[in-house]
XYZ file of C-alpha atoms in Angstrom:
408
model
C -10.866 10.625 -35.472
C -13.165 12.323 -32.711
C -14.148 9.813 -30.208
C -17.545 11.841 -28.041
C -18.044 10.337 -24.392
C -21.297 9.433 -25.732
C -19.570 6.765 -28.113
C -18.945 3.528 -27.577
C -16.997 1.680 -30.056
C -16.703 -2.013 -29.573
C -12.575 -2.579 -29.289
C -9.691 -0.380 -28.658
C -6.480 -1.329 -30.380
C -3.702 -2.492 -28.457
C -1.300 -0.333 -30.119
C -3.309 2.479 -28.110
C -3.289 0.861 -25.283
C 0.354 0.607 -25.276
C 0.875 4.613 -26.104
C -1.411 5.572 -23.652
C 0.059 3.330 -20.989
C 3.430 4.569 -22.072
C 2.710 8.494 -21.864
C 1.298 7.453 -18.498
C 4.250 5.974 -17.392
C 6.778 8.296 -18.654
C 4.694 11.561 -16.911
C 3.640 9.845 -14.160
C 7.393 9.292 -13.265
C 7.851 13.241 -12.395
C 6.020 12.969 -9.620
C 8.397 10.342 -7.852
C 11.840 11.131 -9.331
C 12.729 13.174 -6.085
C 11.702 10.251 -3.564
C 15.622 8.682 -4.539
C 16.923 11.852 -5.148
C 16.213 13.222 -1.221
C 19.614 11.948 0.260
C 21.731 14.022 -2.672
C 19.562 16.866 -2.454
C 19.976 17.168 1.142
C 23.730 17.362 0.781
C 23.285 19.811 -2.072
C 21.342 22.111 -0.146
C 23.075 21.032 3.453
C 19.694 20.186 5.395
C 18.799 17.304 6.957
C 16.772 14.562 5.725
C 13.752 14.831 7.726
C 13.664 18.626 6.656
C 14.183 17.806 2.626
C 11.565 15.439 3.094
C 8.753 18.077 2.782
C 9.745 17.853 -1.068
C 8.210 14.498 -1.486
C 5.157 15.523 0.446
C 4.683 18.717 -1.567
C 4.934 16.839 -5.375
C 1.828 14.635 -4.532
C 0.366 17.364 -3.099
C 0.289 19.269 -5.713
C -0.457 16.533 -7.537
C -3.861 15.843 -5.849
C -4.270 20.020 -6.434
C -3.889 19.009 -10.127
C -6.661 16.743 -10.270
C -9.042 19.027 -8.345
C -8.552 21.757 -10.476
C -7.365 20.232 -13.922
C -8.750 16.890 -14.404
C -12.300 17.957 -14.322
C -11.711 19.754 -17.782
C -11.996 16.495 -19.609
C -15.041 16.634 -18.921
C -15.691 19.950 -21.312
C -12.550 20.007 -22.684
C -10.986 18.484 -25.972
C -8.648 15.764 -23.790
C -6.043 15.730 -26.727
C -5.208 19.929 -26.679
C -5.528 19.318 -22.952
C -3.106 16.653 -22.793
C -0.191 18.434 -25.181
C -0.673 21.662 -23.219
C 0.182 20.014 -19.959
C 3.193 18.329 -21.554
C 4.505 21.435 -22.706
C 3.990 23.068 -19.381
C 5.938 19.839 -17.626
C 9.185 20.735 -19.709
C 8.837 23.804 -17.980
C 8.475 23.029 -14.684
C 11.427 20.362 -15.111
C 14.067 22.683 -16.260
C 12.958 25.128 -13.443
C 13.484 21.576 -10.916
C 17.006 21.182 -12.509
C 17.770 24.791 -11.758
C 16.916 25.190 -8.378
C 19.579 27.241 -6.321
C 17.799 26.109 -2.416
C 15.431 24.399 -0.714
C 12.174 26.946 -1.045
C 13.195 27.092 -4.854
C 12.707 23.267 -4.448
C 9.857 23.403 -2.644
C 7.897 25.555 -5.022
C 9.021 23.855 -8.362
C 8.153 20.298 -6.734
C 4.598 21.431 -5.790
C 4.379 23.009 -9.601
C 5.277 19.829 -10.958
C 2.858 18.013 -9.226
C 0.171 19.828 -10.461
C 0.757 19.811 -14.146
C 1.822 16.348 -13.849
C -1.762 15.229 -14.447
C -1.883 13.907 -17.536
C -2.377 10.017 -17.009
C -5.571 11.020 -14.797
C -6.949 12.744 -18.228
C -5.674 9.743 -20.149
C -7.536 7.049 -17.964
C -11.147 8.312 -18.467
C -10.443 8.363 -22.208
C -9.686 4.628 -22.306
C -12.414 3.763 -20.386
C -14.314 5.703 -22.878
C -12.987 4.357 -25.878
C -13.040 0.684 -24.437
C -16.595 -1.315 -24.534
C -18.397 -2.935 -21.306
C -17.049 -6.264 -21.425
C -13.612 -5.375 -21.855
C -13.330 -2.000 -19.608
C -11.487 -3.914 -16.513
C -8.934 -5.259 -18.679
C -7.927 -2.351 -20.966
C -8.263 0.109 -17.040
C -5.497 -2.964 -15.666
C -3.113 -2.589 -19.394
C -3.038 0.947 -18.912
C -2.187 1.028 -15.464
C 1.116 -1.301 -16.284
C 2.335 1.711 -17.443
C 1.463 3.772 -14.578
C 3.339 1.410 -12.155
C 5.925 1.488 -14.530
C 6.477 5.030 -14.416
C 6.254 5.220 -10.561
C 8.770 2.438 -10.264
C 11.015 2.990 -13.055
C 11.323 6.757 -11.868
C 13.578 5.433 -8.778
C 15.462 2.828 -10.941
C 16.205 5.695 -13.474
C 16.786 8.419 -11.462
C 18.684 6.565 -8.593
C 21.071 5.521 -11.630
C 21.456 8.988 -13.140
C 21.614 10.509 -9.441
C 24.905 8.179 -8.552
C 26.594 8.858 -11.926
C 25.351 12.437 -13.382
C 24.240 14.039 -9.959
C 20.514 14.820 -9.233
C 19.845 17.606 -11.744
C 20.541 15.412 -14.603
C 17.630 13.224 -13.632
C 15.070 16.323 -14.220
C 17.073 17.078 -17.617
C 16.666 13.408 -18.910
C 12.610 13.811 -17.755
C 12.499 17.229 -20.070
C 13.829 15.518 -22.897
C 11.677 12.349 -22.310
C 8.311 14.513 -21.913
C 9.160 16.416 -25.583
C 9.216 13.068 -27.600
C 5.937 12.121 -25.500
C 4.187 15.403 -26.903
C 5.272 14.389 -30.717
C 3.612 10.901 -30.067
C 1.135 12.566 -28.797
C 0.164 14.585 -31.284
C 0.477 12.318 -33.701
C -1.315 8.844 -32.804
C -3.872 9.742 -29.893
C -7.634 10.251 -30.899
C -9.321 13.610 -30.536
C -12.536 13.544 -28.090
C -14.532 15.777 -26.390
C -16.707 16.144 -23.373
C -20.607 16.335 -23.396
C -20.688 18.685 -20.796
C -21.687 22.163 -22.171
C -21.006 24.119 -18.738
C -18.529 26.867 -17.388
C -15.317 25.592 -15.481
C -16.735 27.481 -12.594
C -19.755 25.729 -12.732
C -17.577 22.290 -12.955
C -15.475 22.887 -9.748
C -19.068 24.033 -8.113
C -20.226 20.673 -9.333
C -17.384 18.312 -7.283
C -18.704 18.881 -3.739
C -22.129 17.439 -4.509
C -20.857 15.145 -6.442
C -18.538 13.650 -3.778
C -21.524 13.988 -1.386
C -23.507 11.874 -3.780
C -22.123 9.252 -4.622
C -20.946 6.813 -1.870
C -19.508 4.310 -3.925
C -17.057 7.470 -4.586
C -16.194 8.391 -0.868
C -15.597 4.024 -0.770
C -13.046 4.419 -3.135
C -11.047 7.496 -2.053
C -11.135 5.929 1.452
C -9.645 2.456 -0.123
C -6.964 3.759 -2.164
C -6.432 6.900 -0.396
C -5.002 4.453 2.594
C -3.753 1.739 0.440
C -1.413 4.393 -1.300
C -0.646 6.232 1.877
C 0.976 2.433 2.739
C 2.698 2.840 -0.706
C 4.255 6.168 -0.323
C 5.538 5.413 3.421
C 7.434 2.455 2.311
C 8.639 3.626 -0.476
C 9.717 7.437 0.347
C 11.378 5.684 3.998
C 12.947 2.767 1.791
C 16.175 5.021 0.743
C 16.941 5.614 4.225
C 16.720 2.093 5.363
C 19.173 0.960 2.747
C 21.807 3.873 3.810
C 21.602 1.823 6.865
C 22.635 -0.961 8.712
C 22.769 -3.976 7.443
C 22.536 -2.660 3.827
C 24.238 0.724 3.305
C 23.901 0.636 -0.099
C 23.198 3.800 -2.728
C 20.189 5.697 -3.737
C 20.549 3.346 -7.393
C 19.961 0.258 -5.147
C 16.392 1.816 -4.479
C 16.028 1.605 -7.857
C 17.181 -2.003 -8.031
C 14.003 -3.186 -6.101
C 12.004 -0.751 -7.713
C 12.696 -2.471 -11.091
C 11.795 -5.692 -9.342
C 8.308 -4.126 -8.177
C 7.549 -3.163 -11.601
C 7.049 -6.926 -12.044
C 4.272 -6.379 -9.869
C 2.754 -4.197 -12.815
C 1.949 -6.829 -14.946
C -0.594 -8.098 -11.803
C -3.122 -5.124 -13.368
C -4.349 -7.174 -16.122
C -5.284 -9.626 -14.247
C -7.099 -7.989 -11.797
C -8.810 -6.140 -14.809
C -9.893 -9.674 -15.912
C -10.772 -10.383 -12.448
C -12.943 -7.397 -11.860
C -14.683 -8.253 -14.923
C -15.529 -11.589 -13.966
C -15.797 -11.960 -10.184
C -16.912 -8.215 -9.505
C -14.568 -4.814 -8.021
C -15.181 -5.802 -4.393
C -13.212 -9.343 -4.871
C -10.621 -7.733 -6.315
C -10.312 -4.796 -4.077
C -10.402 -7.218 -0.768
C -7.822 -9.626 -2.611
C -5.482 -6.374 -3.120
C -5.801 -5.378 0.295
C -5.239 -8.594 1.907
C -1.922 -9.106 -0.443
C -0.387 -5.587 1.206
C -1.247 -6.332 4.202
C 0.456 -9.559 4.733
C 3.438 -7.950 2.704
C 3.981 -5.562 5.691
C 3.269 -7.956 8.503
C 6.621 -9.802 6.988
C 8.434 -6.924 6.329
C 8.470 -6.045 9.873
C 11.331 -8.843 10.299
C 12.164 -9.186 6.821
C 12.551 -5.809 5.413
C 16.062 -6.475 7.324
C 17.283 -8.849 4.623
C 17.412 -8.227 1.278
C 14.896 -10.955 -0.682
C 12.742 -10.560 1.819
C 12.866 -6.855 1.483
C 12.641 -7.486 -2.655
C 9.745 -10.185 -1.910
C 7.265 -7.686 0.027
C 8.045 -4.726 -2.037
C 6.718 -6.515 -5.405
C 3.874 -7.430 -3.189
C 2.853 -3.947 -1.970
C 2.854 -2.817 -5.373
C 0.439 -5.895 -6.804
C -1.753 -4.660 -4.313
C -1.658 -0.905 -4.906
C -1.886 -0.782 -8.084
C -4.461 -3.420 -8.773
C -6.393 -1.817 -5.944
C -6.367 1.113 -7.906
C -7.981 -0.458 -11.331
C -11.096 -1.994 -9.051
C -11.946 1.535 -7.017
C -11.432 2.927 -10.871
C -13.239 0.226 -12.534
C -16.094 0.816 -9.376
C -16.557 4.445 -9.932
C -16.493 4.908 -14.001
C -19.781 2.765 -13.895
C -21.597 6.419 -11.931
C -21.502 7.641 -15.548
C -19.837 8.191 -18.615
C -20.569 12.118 -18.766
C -18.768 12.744 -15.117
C -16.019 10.140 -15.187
C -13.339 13.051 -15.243
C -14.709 14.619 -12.435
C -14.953 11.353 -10.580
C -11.134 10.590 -11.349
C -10.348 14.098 -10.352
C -11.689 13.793 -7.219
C -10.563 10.111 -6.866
C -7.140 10.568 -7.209
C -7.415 13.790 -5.200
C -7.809 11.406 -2.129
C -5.188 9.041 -3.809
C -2.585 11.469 -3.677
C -3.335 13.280 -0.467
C -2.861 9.272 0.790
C 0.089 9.326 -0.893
C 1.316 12.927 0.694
C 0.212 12.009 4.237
C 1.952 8.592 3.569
C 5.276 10.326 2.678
C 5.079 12.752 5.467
C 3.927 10.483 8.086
C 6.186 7.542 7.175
C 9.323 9.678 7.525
C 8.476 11.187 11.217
C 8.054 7.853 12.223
C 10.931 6.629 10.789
C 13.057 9.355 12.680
C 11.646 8.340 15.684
C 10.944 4.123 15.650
C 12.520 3.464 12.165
C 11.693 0.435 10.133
C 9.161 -1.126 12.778
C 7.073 1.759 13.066
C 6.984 2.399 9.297
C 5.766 -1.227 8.652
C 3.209 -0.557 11.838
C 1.734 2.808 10.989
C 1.682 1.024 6.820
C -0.410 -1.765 8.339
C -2.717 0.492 10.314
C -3.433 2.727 6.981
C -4.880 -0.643 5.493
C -6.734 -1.526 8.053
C -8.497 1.338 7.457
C -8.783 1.193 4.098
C -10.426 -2.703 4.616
C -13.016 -0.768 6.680
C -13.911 0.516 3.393
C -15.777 -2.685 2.115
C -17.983 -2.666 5.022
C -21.893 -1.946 3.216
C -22.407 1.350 5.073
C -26.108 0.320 6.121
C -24.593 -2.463 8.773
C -23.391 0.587 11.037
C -27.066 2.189 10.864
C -28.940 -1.450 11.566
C -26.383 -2.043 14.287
C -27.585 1.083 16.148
C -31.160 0.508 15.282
C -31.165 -2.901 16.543
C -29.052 -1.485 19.365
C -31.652 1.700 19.664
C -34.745 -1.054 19.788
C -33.627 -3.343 22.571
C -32.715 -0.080 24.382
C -36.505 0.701 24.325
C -38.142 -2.885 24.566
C -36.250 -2.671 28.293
C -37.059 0.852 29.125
């Protein structure tokens, strides 16, 4: 079956839904396996923790590289070869993580992974293609279950396999994983192809104006691009606050809570259903407000354990649902550019996510848990400043530039 972004075909099984969400998941994953494995590494390689940090940082940057410079093809591309290629060339990248012999190896593998690991930003578009207009929200919030899934169950998986196997073993069990994902794959997803006709030149070319554009866009990349930044700083600094005082517990207990946050996945759906009935901008100011009150509490309760458990399922309802309403917002700028509008959407996503990483660790080596919950809270206060309608600024000065010259 060829499905053409022109198409619109009035269900999408569920049996898709739940293969696409599951490739999603399972490739997704790759780009967080390290964040638990940074205290074994460290040890491996015999450098500090702030210094094998830069790992983390580089895998979702190259992972916002990917979907400036890969993602657009689904917009010209056949999504299925496209999809299958990129598996194949995660397998390679993996076994070249499991080898690494030092840091820069490290380094340069991690940023490699990142950028193949695209795949679920290719995947997304083609649901929302495939799904009809009533129903879009709600198949965008099934398929991101598996997304959260994969971003959560990475720590509980590889913190387990880190403790037991050693860290290498984690990026073995990944290769392995990815190979069966290419066989369903190739077997069960639909073929379909892009309606734009145009050079990949001509695509990238295509992205700046685009961005410029559309401001619903920029909204977006500002929203999640800050909400995830949150994300990735408590997340990437929640290993080291659990080798500490009053926990001191192992890289698997990381992945413990993580397996509690993935309850937090099965929030997307509802949001979907949300979005389609109250509108994106509800849902996006409902998502917000859940994170932020989630770090206001952690800053005394991330020191005992439910409370710790309590505002990390919280943080990741309101990620990840964020994410399906800025999605859900921008695939309605049209169905011939919705690659390139994911591209560039999860470009600022990830770059969130990479400044998150980086600047949640310096703070934690400098004001710890506090300032990681403080800098977290400023991000999404930024990212609320998102939902103001970007003509209140301009009448505020014009009022402001009238009285000025009514007095002069």
């Amino acid at each position: 079956m060829i499905v053409k972004d022109s198409e619109k075909t009035s269900d999408i099984s569920k049996g898709l839904v739940l293969l696409m969400a599951t490739v999603c998941g399972f490739t997704v994953a790759n780009v967080y396996l390290n964040q638990t494995l940074l205290v074994s590494m460290s040890a491996t390689f015999h450098i500090s923790a702030a210094s094998i940090g830069i790992i983390a940082t580089l895998a979702q940057i190259g992972y916002a590289l990917g979907n400036l410079l890969l993602v657009p093809l689904g917009d010209i591309f056949e999504r299925k070869k496209l999809i299958l290629f990129l598996l194949f060339a995660i397998c390679i990248v993996l076994a070249l993580n499991a080898l690494s012999i030092n840091k820069t190896w490290m380094m340069v593998t991690s940023l490699a992974l990142g950028i193949v690991t695209v795949v679920p930003q290719i995947i997304v578009p083609l649901a929302a293609n495939i799904a009809s207009d009533h129903n879009r929200g709600k198949v965008l919030g099934n398929v991101a279950i598996g997304l959260v899934c994969g971003i959560l169950g990475a720590r509980l998986v590889s913190g387990f396999i880190d403790v037991h196997f050693g860290w290498r073993m984690v990026y073995w069990t990944s290769a392995v994983a990815t190979l069966f994902m290419i066989f369903l794959v190739y077997v069960y997803f639909p073929r379909s192809k892009g309606g734009n006709a145009t050079s990949y030149k001509h695509l990238l070319m295509s992205l700046g104006p685009l961005f410029i554009k559309e401001r619903a866009l920029q909204k977006a990349c500002v929203s999640q691009g800050m909400m995830f930044a949150s994300f990735s700083a408590f997340w990437t600094t929640l290993v080291f606050l659990l080798h500490t005082h009053p926990y001191s517990y192992g890289s698997d207990m990381v992945g413990v809570i993580g397996l509690v946050g993935i309850a937090g996945a099965f929030a997307t759906p509802i949001i979907g259903r949300l979005i389609d009935t109250k509108g994106e901008k509800f849902a996006s100011l409902l998502c917000m407000s859940i994170s932020l009150l989630a770090f206001i509490g952690l800053i005394r309760g991330g020191y005992w354990l439910p409370g710790l458990i309590l505002g990390a399922l919280l943080i990741t309802v309101g990620t990840q649902a964020n994410q399906v309403a800025c999605q859900f917002t921008i695939f309605q700028l049209g169905e011939e550019k919705r690659s390139r509008l994911n591209g560039l959407y999860m470009v600022s996503t990830f770059l969130g996510g990479s400044l998150g990483s980086y600047v949640g660790l310096l703070v934690w080596t400098k004001w710890q848990w506090n300032g990681v919950c403080a800098i977290a809270i400023l991000m999404i206060a930024i990212s609320c400043c998102s939902l103001i309608p970007m003509n209140i600024p301009r009448k505020m000065i014009g009022n402001l530039m009238n009285k000025k010259g009514s007095n002069m």
